[in-house]
Each structure stands twice: as structure tokens, then as C-alpha cells.
PDB file of C-alpha atoms in Angstrom:
ATOM      1  CA  ASP R   1      25.555   1.100  23.997  1.00  0.00           C
ATOM      2  CA  ALA R   2      23.931   3.219  21.438  1.00  0.00           C
ATOM      3  CA  LYS R   3      24.645   6.218  23.312  1.00  0.00           C
ATOM      4  CA  THR R   4      21.628   7.761  22.073  1.00  0.00           C
ATOM      5  CA  THR R   5      17.856   7.341  22.939  1.00  0.00           C
ATOM      6  CA  GLN R   6      15.246   7.644  20.215  1.00  0.00           C
ATOM      7  CA  PRO R   7      11.304   6.626  20.802  1.00  0.00           C
ATOM      8  CA  ASN R   8      10.558   3.218  19.515  1.00  0.00           C
ATOM      9  CA  SER R   9       7.746   4.284  16.852  1.00  0.00           C
ATOM     10  CA  MET R  10       6.105   7.013  15.538  1.00  0.00           C
ATOM     11  CA  GLU R  11       3.321   7.538  12.980  1.00  0.00           C
ATOM     12  CA  SER R  12       2.769  10.399  10.679  1.00  0.00           C
ATOM     13  CA  ASN R  13      -0.170  11.470   8.193  1.00  0.00           C
ATOM     14  CA  GLU R  14       0.994  11.769   4.623  1.00  0.00           C
ATOM     15  CA  GLU R  15       2.094  15.356   3.682  1.00  0.00           C
ATOM     16  CA  GLU R  16       2.231  16.283   7.601  1.00  0.00           C
ATOM     17  CA  PRO R  17       5.699  17.255   9.049  1.00  0.00           C
ATOM     18  CA  VAL R  18       7.323  14.815  11.121  1.00  0.00           C
ATOM     19  CA  HIS R  19       9.634  15.587  14.088  1.00  0.00           C
ATOM     20  CA  LEU R  20      12.148  12.698  15.182  1.00  0.00           C
ATOM     21  CA  PRO R  21      13.604  13.035  18.566  1.00  0.00           C
ATOM     22  CA  CYS R  22      17.042  12.051  19.519  1.00  0.00           C
ATOM     23  CA  ASN R  23      18.461  12.705  23.134  1.00  0.00           C
ATOM     24  CA  HIS R  24      22.282  12.182  23.454  1.00  0.00           C
ATOM     25  CA  SER R  25      23.120  13.829  26.787  1.00  0.00           C
ATOM     26  CA  THR R  26      26.340  12.292  26.996  1.00  0.00           C
ATOM     27  CA  ILE R  27      27.676  13.802  23.751  1.00  0.00           C
ATOM     28  CA  SER R  28      31.378  15.377  23.268  1.00  0.00           C
ATOM     29  CA  GLY R  29      32.187  18.335  22.020  1.00  0.00           C
ATOM     30  CA  THR R  30      33.839  16.902  18.897  1.00  0.00           C
ATOM     31  CA  ASP R  31      30.913  14.331  18.427  1.00  0.00           C
ATOM     32  CA  TYR R  32      29.224  14.729  15.114  1.00  0.00           C
ATOM     33  CA  ILE R  33      25.162  13.939  15.169  1.00  0.00           C
ATOM     34  CA  HIS R  34      24.181  11.739  11.964  1.00  0.00           C
ATOM     35  CA  TRP R  35      20.819  10.469  10.955  1.00  0.00           C
ATOM     36  CA  TYR R  36      20.380   7.307   8.891  1.00  0.00           C
ATOM     37  CA  ARG R  37      17.267   5.648   7.829  1.00  0.00           C
ATOM     38  CA  GLN R  38      16.732   1.863   6.784  1.00  0.00           C
ATOM     39  CA  LEU R  39      13.873   0.895   4.328  1.00  0.00           C
ATOM     40  CA  PRO R  40      12.871  -2.931   4.813  1.00  0.00           C
ATOM     41  CA  SER R  41      15.370  -4.956   2.815  1.00  0.00           C
ATOM     42  CA  GLN R  42      17.771  -2.291   2.096  1.00  0.00           C
ATOM     43  CA  GLY R  43      20.809  -1.012   3.661  1.00  0.00           C
ATOM     44  CA  PRO R  44      20.840   2.188   5.717  1.00  0.00           C
ATOM     45  CA  GLU R  45      20.751   5.227   3.910  1.00  0.00           C
ATOM     46  CA  TYR R  46      22.634   8.612   5.056  1.00  0.00           C
ATOM     47  CA  VAL R  47      20.126  11.417   5.823  1.00  0.00           C
ATOM     48  CA  ILE R  48      22.005  13.983   7.138  1.00  0.00           C
ATOM     49  CA  HIS R  49      24.552  15.038   9.703  1.00  0.00           C
ATOM     50  CA  GLY R  50      25.728  17.996  11.694  1.00  0.00           C
ATOM     51  CA  LEU R  51      27.975  19.460  14.781  1.00  0.00           C
ATOM     52  CA  THR R  52      26.148  22.375  16.319  1.00  0.00           C
ATOM     53  CA  SER R  53      24.389  24.631  13.635  1.00  0.00           C
ATOM     54  CA  ASN R  54      21.078  23.515  12.232  1.00  0.00           C
ATOM     55  CA  VAL R  55      21.364  21.900   8.758  1.00  0.00           C
ATOM     56  CA  ASN R  56      19.406  21.546   5.620  1.00  0.00           C
ATOM     57  CA  ASN R  57      19.457  19.342   2.844  1.00  0.00           C
ATOM     58  CA  ARG R  58      16.988  17.994   0.163  1.00  0.00           C
ATOM     59  CA  MET R  59      16.269  15.245   2.412  1.00  0.00           C
ATOM     60  CA  ALA R  60      15.412  16.646   5.919  1.00  0.00           C
ATOM     61  CA  SER R  61      16.461  19.229   8.135  1.00  0.00           C
ATOM     62  CA  LEU R  62      18.427  18.812  11.607  1.00  0.00           C
ATOM     63  CA  ALA R  63      17.619  20.746  14.757  1.00  0.00           C
ATOM     64  CA  ILE R  64      20.373  20.565  17.105  1.00  0.00           C
ATOM     65  CA  ALA R  65      19.884  21.807  20.536  1.00  0.00           C
ATOM     66  CA  GLU R  66      22.092  24.852  21.872  1.00  0.00           C
ATOM     67  CA  ASP R  67      23.399  22.270  24.886  1.00  0.00           C
ATOM     68  CA  ARG R  68      23.595  19.707  22.037  1.00  0.00           C
ATOM     69  CA  LYS R  69      22.062  16.993  24.191  1.00  0.00           C
ATOM     70  CA  SER R  70      19.293  16.278  21.840  1.00  0.00           C
ATOM     71  CA  SER R  71      18.390  16.936  18.230  1.00  0.00           C
ATOM     72  CA  THR R  72      15.436  16.718  16.011  1.00  0.00           C
ATOM     73  CA  LEU R  73      14.963  15.172  12.294  1.00  0.00           C
ATOM     74  CA  ILE R  74      12.350  17.046  10.305  1.00  0.00           C
ATOM     75  CA  LEU R  75      10.930  15.654   7.415  1.00  0.00           C
ATOM     76  CA  HIS R  76       8.889  18.598   5.907  1.00  0.00           C
ATOM     77  CA  ARG R  77       6.055  16.567   4.311  1.00  0.00           C
ATOM     78  CA  ALA R  78       5.857  12.820   4.898  1.00  0.00           C
ATOM     79  CA  THR R  79       5.630  10.726   1.952  1.00  0.00           C
ATOM     80  CA  LEU R  80       4.763   6.845   1.925  1.00  0.00           C
ATOM     81  CA  ARG R  81       8.472   6.419   0.892  1.00  0.00           C
ATOM     82  CA  ASP R  82       9.500   8.107   4.452  1.00  0.00           C
ATOM     83  CA  ALA R  83       8.340   5.059   6.031  1.00  0.00           C
ATOM     84  CA  ALA R  84      11.381   3.366   7.520  1.00  0.00           C
ATOM     85  CA  VAL R  85      13.368   2.970  10.614  1.00  0.00           C
ATOM     86  CA  TYR R  86      15.469   6.080  11.482  1.00  0.00           C
ATOM     87  CA  TYR R  87      18.644   5.956  13.330  1.00  0.00           C
ATOM     88  CA  CYS R  88      20.060   8.702  15.326  1.00  0.00           C
ATOM     89  CA  ILE R  89      23.811   7.986  16.154  1.00  0.00           C
ATOM     90  CA  ARG R  90      26.719  10.104  17.694  1.00  0.00           C
ATOM     91  CA  GLY R  91      30.029   9.557  15.965  1.00  0.00           C
ATOM     92  CA  GLY R  92      33.496  11.293  17.228  1.00  0.00           C
ATOM     93  CA  HIS R  93      36.611  11.291  16.059  1.00  0.00           C
ATOM     94  CA  GLY R  94      38.373   8.064  16.268  1.00  0.00           C
ATOM     95  CA  GLN R  95      34.758   6.158  17.283  1.00  0.00           C
ATOM     96  CA  ASN R  96      32.938   3.992  15.081  1.00  0.00           C
ATOM     97  CA  PHE R  97      28.893   4.175  14.899  1.00  0.00           C
ATOM     98  CA  VAL R  98      26.676   2.230  17.048  1.00  0.00           C
ATOM     99  CA  PHE R  99      23.446   2.040  15.596  1.00  0.00           C
ATOM    100  CA  GLY R 100      21.024   1.336  18.076  1.00  0.00           C
ATOM    101  CA  PRO R 101      17.314  -0.109  17.651  1.00  0.00           C
ATOM    102  CA  GLY R 102      15.966   3.496  15.810  1.00  0.00           C
ATOM    103  CA  THR R 103      12.717   4.927  15.464  1.00  0.00           C
ATOM    104  CA  ARG R 104      10.410   2.935  13.313  1.00  0.00           C
ATOM    105  CA  LEU R 105       7.958   5.658  11.491  1.00  0.00           C
ATOM    106  CA  SER R 106       4.674   4.653   9.939  1.00  0.00           C
ATOM    107  CA  VAL R 107       3.232   7.030   7.406  1.00  0.00           C
ATOM    108  CA  LEU R 108      -0.664   6.843   6.862  1.00  0.00           C
ATOM    109  CA  PRO R 109      -1.959   7.865   3.866  1.00  0.00           C
TER     110      PRO R 109
ATOM    111  CA  SER L   1      30.933   9.560  -7.903  1.00  0.00           C
ATOM    112  CA  GLN L   2      31.482   6.791  -5.620  1.00  0.00           C
ATOM    113  CA  THR L   3      29.692   3.461  -5.690  1.00  0.00           C
ATOM    114  CA  ILE L   4      29.874   0.423  -3.368  1.00  0.00           C
ATOM    115  CA  HIS L   5      29.309  -3.286  -4.451  1.00  0.00           C
ATOM    116  CA  GLN L   6      28.244  -6.135  -2.394  1.00  0.00           C
ATOM    117  CA  TRP L   7      27.570  -9.705  -3.545  1.00  0.00           C
ATOM    118  CA  PRO L   8      26.018 -11.958  -3.737  1.00  0.00           C
ATOM    119  CA  ALA L   9      22.575 -10.332  -2.739  1.00  0.00           C
ATOM    120  CA  THR L  10      21.383 -13.711  -0.979  1.00  0.00           C
ATOM    121  CA  LEU L  11      23.161 -16.790   0.137  1.00  0.00           C
ATOM    122  CA  VAL L  12      21.887 -20.038   1.439  1.00  0.00           C
ATOM    123  CA  GLN L  13      24.331 -22.298   3.286  1.00  0.00           C
ATOM    124  CA  PRO L  14      24.421 -25.289   5.151  1.00  0.00           C
ATOM    125  CA  VAL L  15      25.768 -25.364   8.506  1.00  0.00           C
ATOM    126  CA  GLY L  16      29.680 -26.119   8.649  1.00  0.00           C
ATOM    127  CA  SER L  17      30.035 -24.800   5.306  1.00  0.00           C
ATOM    128  CA  PRO L  18      32.752 -22.042   4.370  1.00  0.00           C
ATOM    129  CA  LEU L  19      31.865 -18.313   3.653  1.00  0.00           C
ATOM    130  CA  SER L  20      33.065 -15.253   1.608  1.00  0.00           C
ATOM    131  CA  LEU L  21      31.067 -12.155   0.985  1.00  0.00           C
ATOM    132  CA  GLU L  22      32.926  -9.675  -0.893  1.00  0.00           C
ATOM    133  CA  CYS L  23      32.542  -5.638  -1.010  1.00  0.00           C
ATOM    134  CA  THR L  24      34.120  -3.229  -3.198  1.00  0.00           C
ATOM    135  CA  VAL L  25      34.329   0.366  -3.646  1.00  0.00           C
ATOM    136  CA  GLU L  26      34.676   2.686  -6.784  1.00  0.00           C
ATOM    137  CA  GLY L  27      35.642   6.286  -6.916  1.00  0.00           C
ATOM    138  CA  THR L  28      37.464   6.926  -3.823  1.00  0.00           C
ATOM    139  CA  SER L  29      40.885   6.294  -2.326  1.00  0.00           C
ATOM    140  CA  ASN L  30      41.800   4.946   1.031  1.00  0.00           C
ATOM    141  CA  PRO L  31      38.244   4.618   2.379  1.00  0.00           C
ATOM    142  CA  ASN L  32      37.522   3.102   6.097  1.00  0.00           C
ATOM    143  CA  LEU L  33      35.390   0.071   5.191  1.00  0.00           C
ATOM    144  CA  TYR L  34      33.128  -1.632   7.586  1.00  0.00           C
ATOM    145  CA  TRP L  35      31.356  -4.759   7.902  1.00  0.00           C
ATOM    146  CA  TYR L  36      28.142  -4.894   9.936  1.00  0.00           C
ATOM    147  CA  ARG L  37      25.579  -7.494  10.740  1.00  0.00           C
ATOM    148  CA  GLN L  38      21.682  -7.268  11.293  1.00  0.00           C
ATOM    149  CA  ALA L  39      19.535 -10.037  12.668  1.00  0.00           C
ATOM    150  CA  ALA L  40      15.876 -10.184  11.791  1.00  0.00           C
ATOM    151  CA  GLY L  41      14.637  -7.322  13.337  1.00  0.00           C
ATOM    152  CA  ARG L  42      17.151  -5.987  15.094  1.00  0.00           C
ATOM    153  CA  GLY L  43      19.701  -2.988  14.749  1.00  0.00           C
ATOM    154  CA  LEU L  44      23.107  -3.061  13.091  1.00  0.00           C
ATOM    155  CA  GLN L  45      26.161  -4.785  14.819  1.00  0.00           C
ATOM    156  CA  LEU L  46      29.661  -3.611  13.649  1.00  0.00           C
ATOM    157  CA  LEU L  47      31.645  -6.712  13.399  1.00  0.00           C
ATOM    158  CA  PHE L  48      34.676  -5.235  11.520  1.00  0.00           C
ATOM    159  CA  TYR L  49      36.327  -1.961  10.347  1.00  0.00           C
ATOM    160  CA  SER L  50      39.223  -1.353   8.421  1.00  0.00           C
ATOM    161  CA  VAL L  51      41.382   1.835   8.160  1.00  0.00           C
ATOM    162  CA  GLY L  52      43.981   0.781   5.139  1.00  0.00           C
ATOM    163  CA  ILE L  53      45.187  -2.341   3.308  1.00  0.00           C
ATOM    164  CA  GLY L  54      45.805  -5.198   5.818  1.00  0.00           C
ATOM    165  CA  GLN L  55      44.407  -3.332   8.712  1.00  0.00           C
ATOM    166  CA  ILE L  56      41.333  -4.879  10.639  1.00  0.00           C
ATOM    167  CA  SER L  57      39.642  -4.217  13.660  1.00  0.00           C
ATOM    168  CA  SER L  58      37.340  -6.760  15.098  1.00  0.00           C
ATOM    169  CA  GLU L  59      34.509  -5.266  17.377  1.00  0.00           C
ATOM    170  CA  VAL L  60      33.028  -8.784  18.070  1.00  0.00           C
ATOM    171  CA  PRO L  61      34.651 -11.933  18.629  1.00  0.00           C
ATOM    172  CA  GLN L  62      33.041 -14.670  16.583  1.00  0.00           C
ATOM    173  CA  ASN L  63      33.927 -17.406  13.930  1.00  0.00           C
ATOM    174  CA  LEU L  64      34.073 -14.606  11.226  1.00  0.00           C
ATOM    175  CA  SER L  65      37.086 -13.157  10.097  1.00  0.00           C
ATOM    176  CA  ALA L  66      37.753 -10.091   7.660  1.00  0.00           C
ATOM    177  CA  SER L  67      40.588  -9.441   5.087  1.00  0.00           C
ATOM    178  CA  ARG L  68      41.141  -6.312   3.289  1.00  0.00           C
ATOM    179  CA  PRO L  69      43.709  -7.304   0.251  1.00  0.00           C
ATOM    180  CA  GLN L  70      43.296  -4.102  -1.834  1.00  0.00           C
ATOM    181  CA  ASP L  71      42.864  -0.702  -0.929  1.00  0.00           C
ATOM    182  CA  ARG L  72      39.032  -0.861  -2.317  1.00  0.00           C
ATOM    183  CA  GLN L  73      38.284  -4.629  -1.226  1.00  0.00           C
ATOM    184  CA  PHE L  74      36.913  -6.099   1.719  1.00  0.00           C
ATOM    185  CA  ILE L  75      36.083  -9.744   2.624  1.00  0.00           C
ATOM    186  CA  LEU L  76      33.909 -11.191   5.182  1.00  0.00           C
ATOM    187  CA  SER L  77      34.898 -14.912   5.813  1.00  0.00           C
ATOM    188  CA  SER L  78      34.023 -17.791   7.519  1.00  0.00           C
ATOM    189  CA  LYS L  79      35.726 -21.425   7.779  1.00  0.00           C
ATOM    190  CA  LYS L  80      32.547 -23.141   8.911  1.00  0.00           C
ATOM    191  CA  LEU L  81      28.944 -21.329   9.296  1.00  0.00           C
ATOM    192  CA  LEU L  82      26.770 -21.807  12.483  1.00  0.00           C
ATOM    193  CA  LEU L  83      23.404 -21.372  12.402  1.00  0.00           C
ATOM    194  CA  SER L  84      23.624 -18.362  14.390  1.00  0.00           C
ATOM    195  CA  ASP L  85      25.429 -16.532  11.532  1.00  0.00           C
ATOM    196  CA  SER L  86      22.087 -16.315   9.694  1.00  0.00           C
ATOM    197  CA  GLY L  87      21.198 -12.200   8.765  1.00  0.00           C
ATOM    198  CA  PHE L  88      21.840  -9.223   6.618  1.00  0.00           C
ATOM    199  CA  TYR L  89      25.325  -8.253   6.119  1.00  0.00           C
ATOM    200  CA  LEU L  90      25.954  -4.999   5.173  1.00  0.00           C
ATOM    201  CA  CYS L  91      29.260  -3.301   3.939  1.00  0.00           C
ATOM    202  CA  ALA L  92      29.996   0.266   4.259  1.00  0.00           C
ATOM    203  CA  TRP L  93      32.371   2.944   3.537  1.00  0.00           C
ATOM    204  CA  SER L  94      33.517   6.487   4.780  1.00  0.00           C
ATOM    205  CA  VAL L  95      36.173   8.889   4.287  1.00  0.00           C
ATOM    206  CA  ARG L  96      37.158   9.249   8.098  1.00  0.00           C
ATOM    207  CA  VAL L  97      35.656   7.162  10.940  1.00  0.00           C
ATOM    208  CA  ASP L  98      33.173  10.113  12.069  1.00  0.00           C
ATOM    209  CA  GLN L  99      32.219  11.217   8.661  1.00  0.00           C
ATOM    210  CA  PRO L 100      28.974   9.651   6.755  1.00  0.00           C
ATOM    211  CA  GLN L 101      29.116   5.867   5.771  1.00  0.00           C
ATOM    212  CA  HIS L 102      27.617   5.055   2.632  1.00  0.00           C
ATOM    213  CA  PHE L 103      26.137   1.179   2.659  1.00  0.00           C
ATOM    214  CA  GLY L 104      25.949  -1.566  -0.085  1.00  0.00           C
ATOM    215  CA  ASP L 105      22.805  -3.312  -0.811  1.00  0.00           C
ATOM    216  CA  GLY L 106      23.316  -6.037   1.643  1.00  0.00           C
ATOM    217  CA  THR L 107      23.752  -9.579   1.570  1.00  0.00           C
ATOM    218  CA  ARG L 108      20.963 -11.799   3.169  1.00  0.00           C
ATOM    219  CA  LEU L 109      22.587 -14.931   4.642  1.00  0.00           C
ATOM    220  CA  SER L 110      20.371 -18.000   5.718  1.00  0.00           C
ATOM    221  CA  ILE L 111      21.975 -20.915   7.211  1.00  0.00           C
ATOM    222  CA  LEU L 112      20.289 -24.490   6.963  1.00  0.00           C
TER     223      LEU L 112
END
């Protein structure tokens, strides 16, 4: 049970913003929301995580809904190198991560 | 800075042979350590995790085992490999169980 729901796939044009949605309607108050991405034949790479407030780092932004039942990973300008499978994970104290099938992002030149 | 090493990168083994995959972490103490498996085209499945030396928790019953003989060393083993053990094996570490995990480059295991 991945405990999160993501679209199977999305497409974006190069240099356009990408909004990757994730639903986690059963999230508890102490669960963090984590995002990872996995390029072909590589291990997953940490992207960003947050609890309640929106978060920004050099890779992406994470927008968390006020009720925390959903979140959106934002890539501000997609590049071809951003083509990957993106995983949204909720992780709480004492709970291990469950990686679901994720969203396969294709970036078109 | 912290680094994680996994080896070998690829491995081809016959059915029934033993297995030993090693993972080491540098630059941190008492990390949480994890072994995942990813079948072709599928998501990651957590196999084992460890919060300390000699402490191993198994998530999925199978013919694999894990050991943590040193603080920053995590080993995945099997006495007799099955065809179904083929896959991409990933080691990861984190500071705490709910904090970001950092993955190695993985071992692609093919069973013949």
C-alpha cells in the first residue's frame, strides 16, 4: 500500500513548468511528504520534502495543500534531464517509506 | 560529506548459487540502512532495514537475508538464488526513519 496516489504518466515541453500532483488523503499530522525521482538504470534521487509549509530548493518547489491531503511538486523549467519517474511518499515517525509506481514524466524537446 | 557505495554494479549468477552484495556508507555514524529490490518496470520493494549493528528487520519473507556486521556496512545474502531473485538491488541510508533516504547506484542481478 503506497498510501499516495499519483498519475501514471505526464508529459511536458522543454523549458515549461511542470506540476506533478500527489494525493495523500490519509496522511497523519506527523507524516512528512517526500519526493524522489529515478532516472533509467539509476537509484532514486532525493528531490525535496516538507511537512506543512511550502518548500523550495535548487531542484524544485513543493506546494502542500492547507489540509495536507495533497501536494504538488513543481519543476520550474523542465529540461530533458528531468525525464524520470517521480515518486511521492509519505513518511512518518517509525514508518518506512513505501514507493508506489510513481509518475513517469516525459519531456518533449 | 556522506557517500554510499554498492558493489558490484552488475552480477550474473546461476540458479542455486549463493549471493553476497555489500553496501557501505561513509561520513556518518549510526545511519539507518535499507535494502530495496526493483523488478523490471516496477516500483521499489523494501526488503530489509536496520537501525543499528546487528539489528535487522525483514519486510518481505523470502530466501534472502541481511546482516549489519559494522555500523556502516550492510550486506544482502542468499544461500541459493532463485530465478525470481533477479532485479535491481538498491541500498540506501538515512539519518532517521522519516528523513530523506540516499541511495547507492544499485546492483543489477541477473539469474540464469
